[in-house]
CSV table of C-alpha atoms in Angstrom, one decimal:
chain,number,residue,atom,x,y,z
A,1,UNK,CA,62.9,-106.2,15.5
A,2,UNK,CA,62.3,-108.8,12.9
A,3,UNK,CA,58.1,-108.7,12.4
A,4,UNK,CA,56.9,-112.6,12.7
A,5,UNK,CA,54.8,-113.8,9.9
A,6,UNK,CA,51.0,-115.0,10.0
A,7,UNK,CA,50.1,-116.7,7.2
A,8,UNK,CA,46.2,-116.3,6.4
A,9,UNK,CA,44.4,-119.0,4.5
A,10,UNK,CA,41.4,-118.5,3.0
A,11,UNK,CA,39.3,-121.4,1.7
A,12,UNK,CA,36.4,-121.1,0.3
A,13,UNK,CA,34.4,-123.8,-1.5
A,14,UNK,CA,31.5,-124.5,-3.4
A,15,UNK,CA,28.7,-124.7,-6.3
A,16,UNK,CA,18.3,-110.8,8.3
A,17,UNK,CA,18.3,-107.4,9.6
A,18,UNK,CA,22.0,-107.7,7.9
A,19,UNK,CA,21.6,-105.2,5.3
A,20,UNK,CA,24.7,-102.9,5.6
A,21,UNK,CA,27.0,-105.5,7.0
A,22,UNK,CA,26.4,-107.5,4.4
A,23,UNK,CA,26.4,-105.4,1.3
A,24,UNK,CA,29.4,-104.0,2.5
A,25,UNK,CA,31.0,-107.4,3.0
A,26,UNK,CA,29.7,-108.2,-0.7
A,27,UNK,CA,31.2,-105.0,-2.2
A,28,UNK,CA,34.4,-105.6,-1.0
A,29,UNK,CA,34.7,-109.1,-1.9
A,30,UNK,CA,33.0,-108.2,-5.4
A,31,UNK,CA,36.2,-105.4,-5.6
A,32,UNK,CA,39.0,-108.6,-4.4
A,33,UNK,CA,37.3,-110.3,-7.5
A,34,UNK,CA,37.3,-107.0,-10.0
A,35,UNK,CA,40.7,-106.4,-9.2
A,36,UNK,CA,42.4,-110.0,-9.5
A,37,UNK,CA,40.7,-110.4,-13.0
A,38,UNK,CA,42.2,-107.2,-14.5
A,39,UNK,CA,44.9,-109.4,-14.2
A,40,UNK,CA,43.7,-112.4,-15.8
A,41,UNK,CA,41.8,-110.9,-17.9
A,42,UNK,CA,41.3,-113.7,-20.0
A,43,UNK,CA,42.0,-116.6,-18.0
A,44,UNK,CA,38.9,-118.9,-16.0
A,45,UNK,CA,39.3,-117.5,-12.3
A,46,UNK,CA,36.8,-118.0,-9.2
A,47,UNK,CA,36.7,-116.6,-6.3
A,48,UNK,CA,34.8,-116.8,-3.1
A,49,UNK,CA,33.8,-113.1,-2.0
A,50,UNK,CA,32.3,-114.7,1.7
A,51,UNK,CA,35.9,-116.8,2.0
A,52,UNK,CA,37.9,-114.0,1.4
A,53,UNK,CA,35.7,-111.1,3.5
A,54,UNK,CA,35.2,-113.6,6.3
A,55,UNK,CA,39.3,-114.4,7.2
A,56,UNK,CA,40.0,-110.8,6.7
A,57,UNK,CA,36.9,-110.0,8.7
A,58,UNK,CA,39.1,-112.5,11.5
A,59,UNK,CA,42.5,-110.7,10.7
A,60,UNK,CA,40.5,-107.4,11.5
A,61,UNK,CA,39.8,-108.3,15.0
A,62,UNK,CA,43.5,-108.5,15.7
A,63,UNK,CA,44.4,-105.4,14.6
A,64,UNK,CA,45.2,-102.2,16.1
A,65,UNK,CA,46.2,-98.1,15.2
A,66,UNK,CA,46.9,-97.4,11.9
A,67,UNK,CA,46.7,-101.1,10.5
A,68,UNK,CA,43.2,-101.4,12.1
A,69,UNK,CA,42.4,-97.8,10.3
A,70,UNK,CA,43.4,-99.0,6.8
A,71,UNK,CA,41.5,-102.4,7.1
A,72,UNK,CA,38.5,-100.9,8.1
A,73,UNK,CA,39.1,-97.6,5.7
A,74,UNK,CA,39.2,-100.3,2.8
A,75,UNK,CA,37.2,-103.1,3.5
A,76,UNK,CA,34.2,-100.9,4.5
A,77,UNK,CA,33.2,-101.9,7.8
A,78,UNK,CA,34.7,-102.4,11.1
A,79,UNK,CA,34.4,-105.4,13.7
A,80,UNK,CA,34.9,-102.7,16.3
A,81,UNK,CA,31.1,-101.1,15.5
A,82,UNK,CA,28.8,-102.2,18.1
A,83,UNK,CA,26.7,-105.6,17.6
A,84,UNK,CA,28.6,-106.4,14.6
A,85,UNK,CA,29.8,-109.6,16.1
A,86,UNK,CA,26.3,-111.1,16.5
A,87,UNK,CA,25.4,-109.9,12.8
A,88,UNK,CA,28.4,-112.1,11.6
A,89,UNK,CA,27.2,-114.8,13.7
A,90,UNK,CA,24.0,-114.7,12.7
A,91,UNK,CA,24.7,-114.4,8.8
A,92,UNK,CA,27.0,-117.3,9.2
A,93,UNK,CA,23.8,-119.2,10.8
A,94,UNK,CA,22.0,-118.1,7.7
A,95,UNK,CA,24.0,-119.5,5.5
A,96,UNK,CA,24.9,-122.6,7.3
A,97,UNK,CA,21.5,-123.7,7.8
A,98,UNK,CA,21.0,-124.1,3.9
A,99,UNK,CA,21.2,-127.6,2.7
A,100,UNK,CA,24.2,-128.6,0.6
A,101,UNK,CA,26.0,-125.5,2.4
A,102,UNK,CA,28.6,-126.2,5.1
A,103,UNK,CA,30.8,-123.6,6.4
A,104,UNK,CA,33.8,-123.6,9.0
A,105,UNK,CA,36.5,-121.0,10.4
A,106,UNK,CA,39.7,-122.2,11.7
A,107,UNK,CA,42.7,-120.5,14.2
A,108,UNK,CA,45.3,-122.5,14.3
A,109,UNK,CA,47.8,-120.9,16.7
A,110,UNK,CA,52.0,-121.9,17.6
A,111,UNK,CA,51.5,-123.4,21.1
A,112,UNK,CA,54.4,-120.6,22.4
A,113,UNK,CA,51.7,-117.7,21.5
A,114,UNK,CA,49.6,-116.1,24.0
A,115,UNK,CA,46.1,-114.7,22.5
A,116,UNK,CA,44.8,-112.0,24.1
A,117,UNK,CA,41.4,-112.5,25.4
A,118,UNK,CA,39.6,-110.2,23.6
A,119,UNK,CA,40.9,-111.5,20.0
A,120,UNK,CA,39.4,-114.9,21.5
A,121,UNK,CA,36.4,-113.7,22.3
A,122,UNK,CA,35.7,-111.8,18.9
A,123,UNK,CA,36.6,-115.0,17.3
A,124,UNK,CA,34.3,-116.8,19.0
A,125,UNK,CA,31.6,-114.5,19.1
A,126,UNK,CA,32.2,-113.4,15.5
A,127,UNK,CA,33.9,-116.4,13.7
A,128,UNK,CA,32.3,-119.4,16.4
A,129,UNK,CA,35.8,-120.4,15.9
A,130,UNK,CA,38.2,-121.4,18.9
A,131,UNK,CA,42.0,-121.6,18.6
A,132,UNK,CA,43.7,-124.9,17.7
A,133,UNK,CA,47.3,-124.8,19.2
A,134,UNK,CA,49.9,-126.1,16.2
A,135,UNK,CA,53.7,-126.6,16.9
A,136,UNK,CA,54.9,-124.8,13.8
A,137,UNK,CA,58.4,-125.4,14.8
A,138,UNK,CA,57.5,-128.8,13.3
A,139,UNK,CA,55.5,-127.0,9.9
A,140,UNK,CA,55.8,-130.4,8.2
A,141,UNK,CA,53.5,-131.9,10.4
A,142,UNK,CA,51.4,-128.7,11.5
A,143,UNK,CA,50.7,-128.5,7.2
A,144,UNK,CA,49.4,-131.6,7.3
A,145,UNK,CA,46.9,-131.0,10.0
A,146,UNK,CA,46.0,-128.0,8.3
A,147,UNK,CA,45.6,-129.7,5.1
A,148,UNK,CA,43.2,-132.9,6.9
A,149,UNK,CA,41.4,-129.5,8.2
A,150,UNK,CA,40.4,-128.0,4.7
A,151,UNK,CA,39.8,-131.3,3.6
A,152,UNK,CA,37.5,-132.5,6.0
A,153,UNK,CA,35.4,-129.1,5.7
A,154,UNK,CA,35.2,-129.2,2.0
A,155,UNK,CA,33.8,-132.6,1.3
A,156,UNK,CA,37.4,-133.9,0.1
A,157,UNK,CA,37.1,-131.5,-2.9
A,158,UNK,CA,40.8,-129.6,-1.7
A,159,UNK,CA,42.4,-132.5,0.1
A,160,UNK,CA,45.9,-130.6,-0.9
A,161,UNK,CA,45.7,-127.0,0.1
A,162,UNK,CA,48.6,-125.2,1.2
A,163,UNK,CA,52.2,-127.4,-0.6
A,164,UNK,CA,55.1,-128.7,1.3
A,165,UNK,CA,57.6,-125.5,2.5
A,166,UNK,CA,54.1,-123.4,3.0
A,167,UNK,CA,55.4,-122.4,6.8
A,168,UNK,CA,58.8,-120.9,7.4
A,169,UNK,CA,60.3,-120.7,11.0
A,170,UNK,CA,58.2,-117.3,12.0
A,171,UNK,CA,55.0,-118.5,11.1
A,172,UNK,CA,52.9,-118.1,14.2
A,173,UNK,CA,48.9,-118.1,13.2
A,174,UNK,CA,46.9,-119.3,10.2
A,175,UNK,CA,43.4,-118.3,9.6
A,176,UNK,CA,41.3,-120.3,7.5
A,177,UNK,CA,37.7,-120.1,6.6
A,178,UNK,CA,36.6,-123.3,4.5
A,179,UNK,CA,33.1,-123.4,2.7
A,180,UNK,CA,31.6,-126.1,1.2
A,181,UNK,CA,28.7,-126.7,-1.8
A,182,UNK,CA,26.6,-128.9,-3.0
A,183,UNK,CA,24.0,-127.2,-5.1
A,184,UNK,CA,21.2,-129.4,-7.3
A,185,UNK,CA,19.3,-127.8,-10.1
A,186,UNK,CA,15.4,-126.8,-9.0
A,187,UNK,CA,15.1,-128.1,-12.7
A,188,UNK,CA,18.2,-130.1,-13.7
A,189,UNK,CA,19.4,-130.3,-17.5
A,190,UNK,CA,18.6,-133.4,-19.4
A,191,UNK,CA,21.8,-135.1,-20.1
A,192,UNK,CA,20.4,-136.2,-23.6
A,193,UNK,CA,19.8,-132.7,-24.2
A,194,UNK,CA,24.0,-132.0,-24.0
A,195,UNK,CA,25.6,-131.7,-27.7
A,196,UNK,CA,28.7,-130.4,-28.8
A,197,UNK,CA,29.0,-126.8,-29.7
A,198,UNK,CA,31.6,-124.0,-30.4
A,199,UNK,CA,32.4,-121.9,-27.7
A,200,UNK,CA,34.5,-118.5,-28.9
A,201,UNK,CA,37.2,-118.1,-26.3
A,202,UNK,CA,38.6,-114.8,-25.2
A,203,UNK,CA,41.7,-115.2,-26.9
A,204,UNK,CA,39.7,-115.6,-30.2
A,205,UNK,CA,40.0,-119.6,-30.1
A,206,UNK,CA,37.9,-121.6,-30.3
A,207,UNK,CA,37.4,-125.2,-29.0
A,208,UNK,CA,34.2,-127.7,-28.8
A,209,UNK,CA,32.7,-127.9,-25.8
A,210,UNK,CA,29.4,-130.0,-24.5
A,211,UNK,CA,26.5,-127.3,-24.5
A,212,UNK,CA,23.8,-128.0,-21.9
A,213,UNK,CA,20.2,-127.0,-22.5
A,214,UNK,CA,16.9,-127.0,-21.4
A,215,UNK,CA,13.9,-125.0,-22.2
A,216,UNK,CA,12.1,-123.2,-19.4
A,217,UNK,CA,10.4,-120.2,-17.2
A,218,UNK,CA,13.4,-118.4,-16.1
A,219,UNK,CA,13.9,-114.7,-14.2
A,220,UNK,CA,15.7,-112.3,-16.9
A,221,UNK,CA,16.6,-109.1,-17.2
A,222,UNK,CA,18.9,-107.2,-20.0
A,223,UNK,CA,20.9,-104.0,-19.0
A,224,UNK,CA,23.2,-101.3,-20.4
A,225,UNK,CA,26.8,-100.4,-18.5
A,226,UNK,CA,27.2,-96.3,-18.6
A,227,UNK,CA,29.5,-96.9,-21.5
A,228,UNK,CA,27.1,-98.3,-23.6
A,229,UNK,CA,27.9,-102.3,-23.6
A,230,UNK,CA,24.4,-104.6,-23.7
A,231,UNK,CA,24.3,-107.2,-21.5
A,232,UNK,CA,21.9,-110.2,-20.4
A,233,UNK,CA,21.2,-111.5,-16.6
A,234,UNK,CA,19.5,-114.8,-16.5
A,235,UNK,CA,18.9,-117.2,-13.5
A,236,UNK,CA,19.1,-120.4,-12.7
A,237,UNK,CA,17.5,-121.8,-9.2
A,238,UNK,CA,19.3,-124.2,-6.9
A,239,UNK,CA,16.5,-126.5,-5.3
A,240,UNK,CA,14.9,-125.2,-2.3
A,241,UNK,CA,15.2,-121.5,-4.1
A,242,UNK,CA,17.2,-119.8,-1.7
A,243,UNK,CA,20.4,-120.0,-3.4
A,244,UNK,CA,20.6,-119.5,-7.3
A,245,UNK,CA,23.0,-118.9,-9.8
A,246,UNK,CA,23.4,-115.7,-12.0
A,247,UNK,CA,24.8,-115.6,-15.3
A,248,UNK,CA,25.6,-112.3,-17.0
A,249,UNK,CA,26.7,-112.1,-20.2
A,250,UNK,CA,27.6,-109.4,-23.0
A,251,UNK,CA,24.5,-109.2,-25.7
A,252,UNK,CA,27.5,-108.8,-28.0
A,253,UNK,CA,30.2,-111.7,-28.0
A,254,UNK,CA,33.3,-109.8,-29.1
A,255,UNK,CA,32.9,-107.3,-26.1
A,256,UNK,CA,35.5,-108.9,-23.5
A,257,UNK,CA,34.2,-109.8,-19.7
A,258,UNK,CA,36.1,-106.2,-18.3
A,259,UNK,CA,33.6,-104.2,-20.4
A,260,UNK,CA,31.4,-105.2,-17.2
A,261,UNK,CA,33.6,-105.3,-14.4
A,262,UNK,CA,32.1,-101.6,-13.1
A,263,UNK,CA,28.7,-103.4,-12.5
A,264,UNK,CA,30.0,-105.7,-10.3
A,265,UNK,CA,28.5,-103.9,-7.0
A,266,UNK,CA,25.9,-104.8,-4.1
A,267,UNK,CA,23.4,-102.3,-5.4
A,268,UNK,CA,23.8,-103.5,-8.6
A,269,UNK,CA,23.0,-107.2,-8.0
A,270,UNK,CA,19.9,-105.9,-6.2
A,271,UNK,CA,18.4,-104.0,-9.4
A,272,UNK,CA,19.2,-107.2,-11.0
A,273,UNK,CA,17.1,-108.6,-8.7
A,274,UNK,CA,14.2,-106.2,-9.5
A,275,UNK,CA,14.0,-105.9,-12.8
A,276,UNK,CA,14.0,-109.7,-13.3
A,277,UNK,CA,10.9,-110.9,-15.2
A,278,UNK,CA,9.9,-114.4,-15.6
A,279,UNK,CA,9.9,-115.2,-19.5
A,280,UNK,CA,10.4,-118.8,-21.5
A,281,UNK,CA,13.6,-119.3,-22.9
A,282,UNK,CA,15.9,-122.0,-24.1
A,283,UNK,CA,19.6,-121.6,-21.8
A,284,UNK,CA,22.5,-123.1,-23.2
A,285,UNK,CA,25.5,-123.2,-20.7
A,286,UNK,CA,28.5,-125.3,-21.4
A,287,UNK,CA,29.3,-127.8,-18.4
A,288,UNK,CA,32.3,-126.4,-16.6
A,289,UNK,CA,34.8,-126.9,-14.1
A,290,UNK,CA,37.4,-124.2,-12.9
A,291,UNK,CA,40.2,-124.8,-10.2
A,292,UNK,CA,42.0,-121.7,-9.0
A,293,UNK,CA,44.6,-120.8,-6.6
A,294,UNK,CA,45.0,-117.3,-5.9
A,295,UNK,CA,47.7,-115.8,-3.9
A,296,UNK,CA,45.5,-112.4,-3.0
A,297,UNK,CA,48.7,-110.4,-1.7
A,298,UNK,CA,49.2,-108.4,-4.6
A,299,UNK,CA,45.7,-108.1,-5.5
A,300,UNK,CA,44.9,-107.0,-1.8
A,301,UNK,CA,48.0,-104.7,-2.1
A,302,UNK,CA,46.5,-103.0,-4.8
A,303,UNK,CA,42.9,-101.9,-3.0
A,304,UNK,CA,45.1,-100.4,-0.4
A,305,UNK,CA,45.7,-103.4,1.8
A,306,UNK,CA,49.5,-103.4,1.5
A,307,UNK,CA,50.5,-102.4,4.9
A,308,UNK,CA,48.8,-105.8,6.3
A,309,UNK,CA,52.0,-107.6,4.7
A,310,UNK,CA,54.6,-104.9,5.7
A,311,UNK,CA,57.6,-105.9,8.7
A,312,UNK,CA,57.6,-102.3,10.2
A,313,UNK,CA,53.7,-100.9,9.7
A,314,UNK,CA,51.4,-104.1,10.3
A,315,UNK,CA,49.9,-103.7,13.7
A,316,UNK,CA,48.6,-107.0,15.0
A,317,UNK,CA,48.7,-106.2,18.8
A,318,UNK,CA,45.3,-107.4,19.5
A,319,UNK,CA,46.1,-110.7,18.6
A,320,UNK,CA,49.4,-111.1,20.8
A,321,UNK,CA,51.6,-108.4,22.7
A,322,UNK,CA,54.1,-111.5,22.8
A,323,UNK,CA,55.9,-110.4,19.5
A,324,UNK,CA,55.1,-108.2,16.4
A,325,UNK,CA,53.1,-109.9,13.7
A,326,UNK,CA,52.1,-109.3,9.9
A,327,UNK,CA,50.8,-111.1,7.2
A,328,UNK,CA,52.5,-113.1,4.9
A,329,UNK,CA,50.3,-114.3,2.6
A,330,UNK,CA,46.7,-114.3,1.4
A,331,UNK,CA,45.8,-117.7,0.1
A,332,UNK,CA,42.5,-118.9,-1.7
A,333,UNK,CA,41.7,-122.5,-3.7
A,334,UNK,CA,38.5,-122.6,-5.3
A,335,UNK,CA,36.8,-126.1,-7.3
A,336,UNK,CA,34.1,-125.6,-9.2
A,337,UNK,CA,32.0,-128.4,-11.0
A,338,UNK,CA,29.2,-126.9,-12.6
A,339,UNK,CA,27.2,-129.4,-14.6
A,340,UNK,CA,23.8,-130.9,-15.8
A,341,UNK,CA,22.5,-132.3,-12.2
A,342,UNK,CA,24.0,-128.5,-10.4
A,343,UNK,CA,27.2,-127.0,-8.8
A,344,UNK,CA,29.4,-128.9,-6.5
A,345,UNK,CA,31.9,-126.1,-5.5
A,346,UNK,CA,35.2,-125.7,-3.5
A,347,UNK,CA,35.6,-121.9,-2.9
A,348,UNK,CA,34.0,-119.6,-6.2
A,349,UNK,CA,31.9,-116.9,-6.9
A,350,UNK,CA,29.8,-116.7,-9.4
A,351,UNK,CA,29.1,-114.3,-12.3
A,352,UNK,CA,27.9,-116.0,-16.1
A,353,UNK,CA,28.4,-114.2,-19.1
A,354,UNK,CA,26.6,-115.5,-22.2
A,355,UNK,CA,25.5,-114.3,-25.4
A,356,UNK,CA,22.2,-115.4,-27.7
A,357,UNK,CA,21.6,-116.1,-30.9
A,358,UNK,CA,17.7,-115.7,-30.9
A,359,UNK,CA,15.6,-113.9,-28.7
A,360,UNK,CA,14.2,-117.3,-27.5
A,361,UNK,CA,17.7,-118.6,-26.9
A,362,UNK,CA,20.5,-117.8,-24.7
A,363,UNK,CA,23.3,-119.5,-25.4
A,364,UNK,CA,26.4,-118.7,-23.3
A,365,UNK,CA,28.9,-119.8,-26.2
A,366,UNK,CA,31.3,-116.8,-25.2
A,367,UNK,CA,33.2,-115.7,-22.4
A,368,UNK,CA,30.5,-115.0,-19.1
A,369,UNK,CA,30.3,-114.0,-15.6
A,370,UNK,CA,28.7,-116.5,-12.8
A,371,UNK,CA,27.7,-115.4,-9.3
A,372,UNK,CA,26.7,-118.2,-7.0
A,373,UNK,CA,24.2,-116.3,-4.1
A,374,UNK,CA,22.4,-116.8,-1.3
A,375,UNK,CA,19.4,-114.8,-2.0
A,376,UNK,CA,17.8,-114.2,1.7
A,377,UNK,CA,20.8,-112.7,3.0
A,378,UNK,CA,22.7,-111.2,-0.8
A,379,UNK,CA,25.4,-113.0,0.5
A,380,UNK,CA,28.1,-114.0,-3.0
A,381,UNK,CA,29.6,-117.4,-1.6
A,382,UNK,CA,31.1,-117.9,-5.4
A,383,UNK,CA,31.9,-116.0,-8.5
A,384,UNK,CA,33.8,-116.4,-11.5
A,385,UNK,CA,34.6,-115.8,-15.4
A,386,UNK,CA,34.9,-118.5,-17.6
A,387,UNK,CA,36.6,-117.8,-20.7
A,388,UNK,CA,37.5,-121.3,-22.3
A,389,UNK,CA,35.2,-124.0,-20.3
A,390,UNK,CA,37.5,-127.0,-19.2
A,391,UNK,CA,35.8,-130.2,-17.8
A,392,UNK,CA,38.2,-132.4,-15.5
């Protein structure tokens, strides 16, 4: 029989006794990010890590046998392990409960489809998200609602997600998770301070692009990758000091952003975190914005995922015995607005990548890495490479 199609959405936006949950939820996103830039490897990309764990996290509830085995196997953790529901729940909390943070999950369900009670409850246990019924017969109008959804839970940054023809005739479930930030500098960048400067693209271009700067305490730390490639880790607080922004960027600035693609785990963000030292310097870091859209089937596909998308091996029977179901696509937007009063963000996570010309001055005038985290939790909402800066 012909599998039916779900199509899972994933939005995420920007600018605790949760510990193995949680880094294993970061590694995996960090790995959806590692593995969509090797193939745009020198294009700007962002990517929200939570976004992308969380609506996989809800497409794991559904599933069942083998399919459930390979999610699981490659994802890193299970929503079947006991009490993992509340620690979703209450990491969600967490992170909900920080200002200029909203967050939101969304079913939205063809009103012919029965959901089984348990893949209610472990959405709203999990997810606190209850199913919206849609008639998708009519996926003109049921896109619309969709798109009023995202909108409303992203501050009008993505008013537009998903483009007319999104739904065929056997869609029968969209999952969305939407997140939203609005993050102000602890110390914000004097506008006077913002010149022109040269920033040396990854393609070896180069274009003029306005530098911000400002001169202060910040945490720091430099680090070597096993292959030998110097790198810097600076940074910069959000007000309120909870959530912060990291920038990592090669000490050398013809070594290209890949070069540090293997440091881009949960236990490596934590030694980040240890060695950091407060010391004065001057950060220069171009204003920015980055909009992406990511279709995360292939990338997904290649981390072992594939069978999710496949007509005869995708096992959704926790979510309906009514028909077979699989997934059709994977589907992220991320807005990013970084600039001199802070981050105002549609769906990114962050790592910056910078380079310095003094050893007073770090000046991100080359391709870099930015990681957008909560620190109480380790939680990476954003995170993204920037390799020519663009400002809409």
């Amino acid at each position: 029989m012909q599998c039916e199609l779900v199509l899972v959405v994933l939005v995420a936006l920007c600018g605790s006794g949760l510990c193995n949950l949680l880094e294993q939820q970061t590694d995996f996103g960090l790995r959806v990010f590692s593995e969509a830039a090797r193939s745009s490897p020198d294009s700007n990309l962002a990517l929200s890590p939570y976004g992308v764990s969380s609506v996989l996290g809800m497409a794991q509830l559904g599933a069942y046998g083998n399919t459930l085995k390979t999610l699981t196997t490659h994802m890193g953790y299970s929503f079947q392990d006991r009490g993992i529901h509340r620690q979703q729940r209450l990491l969600h909390r967490d992170l909900a409960s920080e200002e200029g943070v909203e967050l939101a999950s969304g079913v939205m369900v063809d009103r012919k489809l029965l959901l089984e009670k348990s893949f209610r409850r472990g959405l709203a246990k999990a997810f606190q998200a209850m199913p919206n019924q849609l008639d998708f017969s009519q996926p003109e109008t049921a896109r619309k609602i969709i798109n009023s959804w995202v909108s409303d839970h992203t501050a009008g940054m993505i008013p537009q997600f998903l483009p007319s023809g999104a739904f065929g005739d056997q869609t029968r479930l969209v999952l969305l998770n939407a997140m939203h930030f609005h993050g102000l500098w602890k110390m914000p960048f004097d506008p006077k301070m913002t010149q022109q400067m040269l920033f040396h693209g990854a393609n070896g271009s180069t274009v003029s692009v306005p530098m911000m700067r400002i001169t202060n305490k910040f945490n720091y730390a430099d680090f070597v990758t096993p292959e030998g490639v110097e790198y810097d880790v600076i940074e910069v607080p959000y007000e309120g000091e909870s959530l912060s922004m990291l920038l990592v960027s090669t000490f050398e600035p013809d070594k290209p952003l890949s070069a540090l693609r293997g440091e881009l785990r949960s236990h490596r963000l934590k030694e980040w975190r240890q060695e950091m030292r407060k010391v004065n310097r001057q950060l220069a870091l171009p204003r920015f914005s980055i909009d992406t859209e990511l279709d995360l089937k292939s990338t997904l596909s290649r981390l072992g995922l594939g069978d999710i998308f496949s007509q005869t091996k995708a096992d959704f029977s926790r979510i309906t015995t009514d028909e077979p179901l699989c997934v059709s696509k994977v589907l992220q937007r991320v807005k990013l607005e970084v600039n001199e009063e802070g981050t105002k963000g549609s769906a990114a996570t962050a790592a910056i990548i910078f380079s310095r010309m003094a050893v007073e001055e770090i000046t991100l005038d080359h391709p870099f890495l930015f990681l957008i985290q909560h620190k109480p939790t380790g939680a990476v909402l954003f995170m993204g490479q920037v390799n020519q800066p663009q400002n809409h």
